[in-house]
Amino acid sequence: MRLAILSIVAQAAVAAGQLLGTPSYEFLYTVNATLGERWQIGDYGQGSRVVIPITGGTFQGPRLSGTVSNLGADWGLNDTKGVFFPDTRYNLRTHDGVDIYIQTSGPTQPDGRTLLRGTFQVAHPNYDWLNYVLAVGVLRRPTGEDRGKYVTIDMWQVSIHTQSTEMMDVTNLRADGFAKV
């Protein structure tokens, strides 16, 4: 009996995976954000907090483009292992004057890139779709004398394209969980 139940659960999980589909990514934009003078808040038990003002920049993508407002910062954390975790809140202004609030966070990788997860808040109906986007990004920092002056972030929307819209019919399963022939 337990085996039959486990088999039914396993088949349902496989069917759910087929219904949900495989995640894919749709390019949102590339942002080049300029940074201001950073200051240290100080060490505490989990690491050292630093504030990096986000002072401007531009962003460009197939569905939206515009400027980065001089209104926001990264309240990043250097943890006790030396890994930097950005914690940003800033605003974008689209080419048609709509303000978009964005939050990002994520871990810096050993190769220096930072993986970000992003969420948006926007009131304008033309960009309402952003309120429901799960975004991921890759932040890159310049090297040399430009280090600390700006960052480049490529942002992507996670999408799931379903393979089927039909629900699995569990009434056609045998007691062992396999489909009746």
mmCIF file of C-alpha atoms in Angstrom:
data_model
loop_
_atom_site.group_PDB
_atom_site.id
_atom_site.type_symbol
_atom_site.label_atom_id
_atom_site.label_comp_id
_atom_site.label_asym_id
_atom_site.label_seq_id
_atom_site.Cartn_x
_atom_site.Cartn_y
_atom_site.Cartn_z
ATOM 1 C CA MET A 1 0.000 0.000 0.000
ATOM 2 C CA ARG A 2 2.784 2.427 0.901
ATOM 3 C CA LEU A 3 4.516 1.619 -2.366
ATOM 4 C CA ALA A 4 1.342 2.398 -4.304
ATOM 5 C CA ILE A 5 0.953 5.742 -2.541
ATOM 6 C CA LEU A 6 4.600 6.613 -3.141
ATOM 7 C CA SER A 7 4.218 5.686 -6.784
ATOM 8 C CA ILE A 8 1.145 7.917 -7.156
ATOM 9 C CA VAL A 9 2.975 10.791 -5.470
ATOM 10 C CA ALA A 10 6.014 10.289 -7.713
ATOM 11 C CA GLN A 11 3.889 10.282 -10.868
ATOM 12 C CA ALA A 12 2.066 13.399 -9.693
ATOM 13 C CA ALA A 13 5.409 15.125 -9.112
ATOM 14 C CA VAL A 14 6.603 14.196 -12.604
ATOM 15 C CA ALA A 15 3.322 15.428 -14.078
ATOM 16 C CA ALA A 16 3.590 18.672 -12.102
ATOM 17 C CA GLY A 17 7.076 19.203 -13.497
ATOM 18 C CA GLN A 18 5.736 18.744 -17.010
ATOM 19 C CA LEU A 19 2.894 21.162 -16.319
ATOM 20 C CA LEU A 20 5.160 23.782 -14.795
ATOM 21 C CA GLY A 21 7.742 23.558 -17.533
ATOM 22 C CA THR A 22 11.407 24.429 -17.441
ATOM 23 C CA PRO A 23 12.522 27.901 -16.359
ATOM 24 C CA SER A 24 14.056 30.105 -19.016
ATOM 25 C CA TYR A 25 15.376 33.660 -19.019
ATOM 26 C CA GLU A 26 14.261 36.725 -20.936
ATOM 27 C CA PHE A 27 16.700 39.643 -21.080
ATOM 28 C CA LEU A 28 15.332 42.747 -19.323
ATOM 29 C CA TYR A 29 18.145 45.314 -19.506
ATOM 30 C CA THR A 30 21.751 46.235 -18.863
ATOM 31 C CA VAL A 31 22.341 48.985 -16.327
ATOM 32 C CA ASN A 32 25.513 51.014 -15.915
ATOM 33 C CA ALA A 33 25.229 52.596 -12.466
ATOM 34 C CA THR A 34 27.624 55.232 -11.151
ATOM 35 C CA LEU A 35 28.656 55.030 -7.517
ATOM 36 C CA GLY A 36 29.452 57.667 -4.917
ATOM 37 C CA GLU A 37 31.915 57.772 -2.065
ATOM 38 C CA ARG A 38 31.465 54.735 0.170
ATOM 39 C CA TRP A 39 31.492 54.816 3.923
ATOM 40 C CA GLN A 40 31.831 52.122 6.556
ATOM 41 C CA ILE A 41 29.126 51.646 9.155
ATOM 42 C CA GLY A 42 31.403 49.283 11.049
ATOM 43 C CA ASP A 43 31.885 45.752 12.238
ATOM 44 C CA TYR A 44 29.273 43.799 14.090
ATOM 45 C CA GLY A 45 28.827 40.084 14.769
ATOM 46 C CA GLN A 46 27.990 39.070 11.182
ATOM 47 C CA GLY A 47 30.565 41.184 9.392
ATOM 48 C CA SER A 48 31.134 44.759 8.264
ATOM 49 C CA ARG A 49 28.407 46.935 6.752
ATOM 50 C CA VAL A 50 29.322 49.451 4.017
ATOM 51 C CA VAL A 51 27.079 52.031 2.319
ATOM 52 C CA ILE A 52 27.707 52.785 -1.364
ATOM 53 C CA PRO A 53 25.532 55.575 -2.822
ATOM 54 C CA ILE A 54 24.060 54.910 -6.277
ATOM 55 C CA THR A 55 24.324 58.320 -7.937
ATOM 56 C CA GLY A 56 23.144 57.847 -11.520
ATOM 57 C CA GLY A 57 23.589 55.952 -14.749
ATOM 58 C CA THR A 58 21.577 54.503 -17.598
ATOM 59 C CA PHE A 59 19.775 51.275 -18.438
ATOM 60 C CA GLN A 60 18.764 49.829 -21.811
ATOM 61 C CA GLY A 61 16.711 46.792 -22.785
ATOM 62 C CA PRO A 62 14.165 45.615 -25.338
ATOM 63 C CA ARG A 63 11.118 46.566 -23.219
ATOM 64 C CA LEU A 64 12.393 49.400 -21.040
ATOM 65 C CA SER A 65 15.172 51.959 -20.936
ATOM 66 C CA GLY A 66 16.052 55.180 -19.168
ATOM 67 C CA THR A 67 18.211 56.561 -16.371
ATOM 68 C CA VAL A 68 19.239 55.570 -12.861
ATOM 69 C CA SER A 69 18.060 58.196 -10.367
ATOM 70 C CA ASN A 70 20.430 59.769 -7.841
ATOM 71 C CA LEU A 71 18.314 58.213 -5.126
ATOM 72 C CA GLY A 72 19.482 54.973 -3.595
ATOM 73 C CA ALA A 73 22.368 52.998 -2.215
ATOM 74 C CA ASP A 74 23.840 49.608 -1.549
ATOM 75 C CA TRP A 75 23.895 48.721 2.154
ATOM 76 C CA GLY A 76 26.222 45.784 1.514
ATOM 77 C CA LEU A 77 27.655 43.351 4.000
ATOM 78 C CA ASN A 78 31.165 41.904 3.990
ATOM 79 C CA ASP A 79 30.595 38.737 5.994
ATOM 80 C CA THR A 80 33.106 37.170 8.360
ATOM 81 C CA LYS A 81 34.396 34.962 5.498
ATOM 82 C CA GLY A 82 35.109 38.000 3.306
ATOM 83 C CA VAL A 83 32.146 37.460 0.947
ATOM 84 C CA PHE A 84 30.307 40.639 -0.098
ATOM 85 C CA PHE A 85 26.499 40.569 -0.140
ATOM 86 C CA PRO A 86 24.964 43.668 -1.751
ATOM 87 C CA ASP A 87 21.632 44.930 -0.421
ATOM 88 C CA THR A 88 20.479 47.658 -2.811
ATOM 89 C CA ARG A 89 17.464 49.911 -3.054
ATOM 90 C CA TYR A 90 17.345 52.436 -5.864
ATOM 91 C CA ASN A 91 15.144 53.963 -8.551
ATOM 92 C CA LEU A 92 15.056 53.777 -12.316
ATOM 93 C CA ARG A 93 13.272 56.375 -14.454
ATOM 94 C CA THR A 94 12.085 55.124 -17.832
ATOM 95 C CA HIS A 95 12.440 57.045 -21.098
ATOM 96 C CA ASP A 96 8.753 58.044 -20.752
ATOM 97 C CA GLY A 97 9.103 59.354 -17.173
ATOM 98 C CA VAL A 98 7.898 56.400 -15.082
ATOM 99 C CA ASP A 99 9.698 55.748 -11.777
ATOM 100 C CA ILE A 100 10.532 52.140 -10.891
ATOM 101 C CA TYR A 101 11.760 51.096 -7.445
ATOM 102 C CA ILE A 102 14.116 48.099 -7.419
ATOM 103 C CA GLN A 103 15.680 46.015 -4.662
ATOM 104 C CA THR A 104 18.534 43.582 -5.287
ATOM 105 C CA SER A 105 20.597 41.259 -3.127
ATOM 106 C CA GLY A 106 22.822 38.240 -3.550
ATOM 107 C CA PRO A 107 26.266 36.746 -3.002
ATOM 108 C CA THR A 108 29.536 37.687 -4.685
ATOM 109 C CA GLN A 109 31.170 34.713 -6.403
ATOM 110 C CA PRO A 110 34.849 33.694 -6.214
ATOM 111 C CA ASP A 111 35.410 35.091 -9.748
ATOM 112 C CA GLY A 112 34.288 38.581 -8.589
ATOM 113 C CA ARG A 113 30.868 38.628 -10.252
ATOM 114 C CA THR A 114 27.832 39.031 -8.024
ATOM 115 C CA LEU A 115 24.635 37.065 -8.565
ATOM 116 C CA LEU A 116 21.537 39.134 -7.821
ATOM 117 C CA ARG A 117 17.860 38.550 -7.273
ATOM 118 C CA GLY A 118 15.707 41.569 -7.965
ATOM 119 C CA THR A 119 12.173 42.744 -7.300
ATOM 120 C CA PHE A 120 10.403 45.780 -8.717
ATOM 121 C CA GLN A 121 7.634 48.119 -7.591
ATOM 122 C CA VAL A 122 5.933 50.390 -10.093
ATOM 123 C CA ALA A 123 2.529 52.109 -10.113
ATOM 124 C CA HIS A 124 2.179 52.958 -13.814
ATOM 125 C CA PRO A 125 -0.061 50.561 -15.794
ATOM 126 C CA ASN A 126 2.383 50.382 -18.732
ATOM 127 C CA TYR A 127 4.976 48.792 -16.452
ATOM 128 C CA ASP A 128 2.675 46.951 -14.029
ATOM 129 C CA TRP A 129 4.024 43.631 -15.345
ATOM 130 C CA LEU A 130 7.312 44.357 -13.522
ATOM 131 C CA ASN A 131 5.539 43.985 -10.164
ATOM 132 C CA TYR A 132 5.217 40.257 -10.914
ATOM 133 C CA VAL A 133 8.693 39.617 -12.298
ATOM 134 C CA LEU A 134 11.223 37.386 -10.629
ATOM 135 C CA ALA A 135 14.497 38.872 -11.839
ATOM 136 C CA VAL A 136 18.034 37.575 -11.653
ATOM 137 C CA GLY A 137 21.132 39.528 -12.514
ATOM 138 C CA VAL A 138 24.874 39.394 -12.869
ATOM 139 C CA LEU A 139 26.826 42.380 -11.522
ATOM 140 C CA ARG A 140 30.325 43.076 -12.810
ATOM 141 C CA ARG A 141 32.815 45.569 -11.401
ATOM 142 C CA PRO A 142 35.519 47.261 -13.465
ATOM 143 C CA THR A 143 39.150 46.691 -12.628
ATOM 144 C CA GLY A 144 41.973 49.190 -12.413
ATOM 145 C CA GLU A 145 41.459 52.889 -11.793
ATOM 146 C CA ASP A 146 37.697 52.690 -12.543
ATOM 147 C CA ARG A 147 37.118 50.179 -9.738
ATOM 148 C CA GLY A 148 34.511 51.514 -7.323
ATOM 149 C CA LYS A 149 33.253 54.208 -9.733
ATOM 150 C CA TYR A 150 30.509 52.197 -11.445
ATOM 151 C CA VAL A 151 29.024 48.727 -11.875
ATOM 152 C CA THR A 152 27.369 46.980 -14.818
ATOM 153 C CA ILE A 153 24.386 44.716 -14.209
ATOM 154 C CA ASP A 154 22.623 42.476 -16.725
ATOM 155 C CA MET A 155 19.088 41.708 -15.493
ATOM 156 C CA TRP A 156 16.965 38.802 -16.699
ATOM 157 C CA GLN A 157 13.344 37.832 -16.100
ATOM 158 C CA VAL A 158 12.759 34.219 -15.097
ATOM 159 C CA SER A 159 9.954 32.737 -17.202
ATOM 160 C CA ILE A 160 8.308 29.338 -17.192
ATOM 161 C CA HIS A 161 6.846 28.126 -20.453
ATOM 162 C CA THR A 162 4.478 25.238 -19.836
ATOM 163 C CA GLN A 163 4.705 22.148 -21.979
ATOM 164 C CA SER A 164 1.084 21.198 -21.409
ATOM 165 C CA THR A 165 -2.016 22.771 -19.920
ATOM 166 C CA GLU A 166 -3.771 19.432 -19.328
ATOM 167 C CA MET A 167 -4.038 18.140 -15.787
ATOM 168 C CA MET A 168 -2.931 14.596 -15.065
ATOM 169 C CA ASP A 169 -5.936 12.257 -14.755
ATOM 170 C CA VAL A 170 -5.240 10.281 -11.576
ATOM 171 C CA THR A 171 -8.491 8.297 -11.961
ATOM 172 C CA ASN A 172 -6.802 6.228 -14.679
ATOM 173 C CA LEU A 173 -4.051 4.906 -12.386
ATOM 174 C CA ARG A 174 -3.740 1.333 -11.139
ATOM 175 C CA ALA A 175 -3.252 0.638 -7.437
ATOM 176 C CA ASP A 176 0.512 0.553 -8.009
ATOM 177 C CA GLY A 177 0.394 4.087 -9.422
ATOM 178 C CA PHE A 178 0.978 3.208 -13.064
ATOM 179 C CA ALA A 179 -1.518 4.061 -15.793
ATOM 180 C CA LYS A 180 -4.103 1.452 -16.768
ATOM 181 C CA VAL A 181 -3.627 0.134 -20.290
#
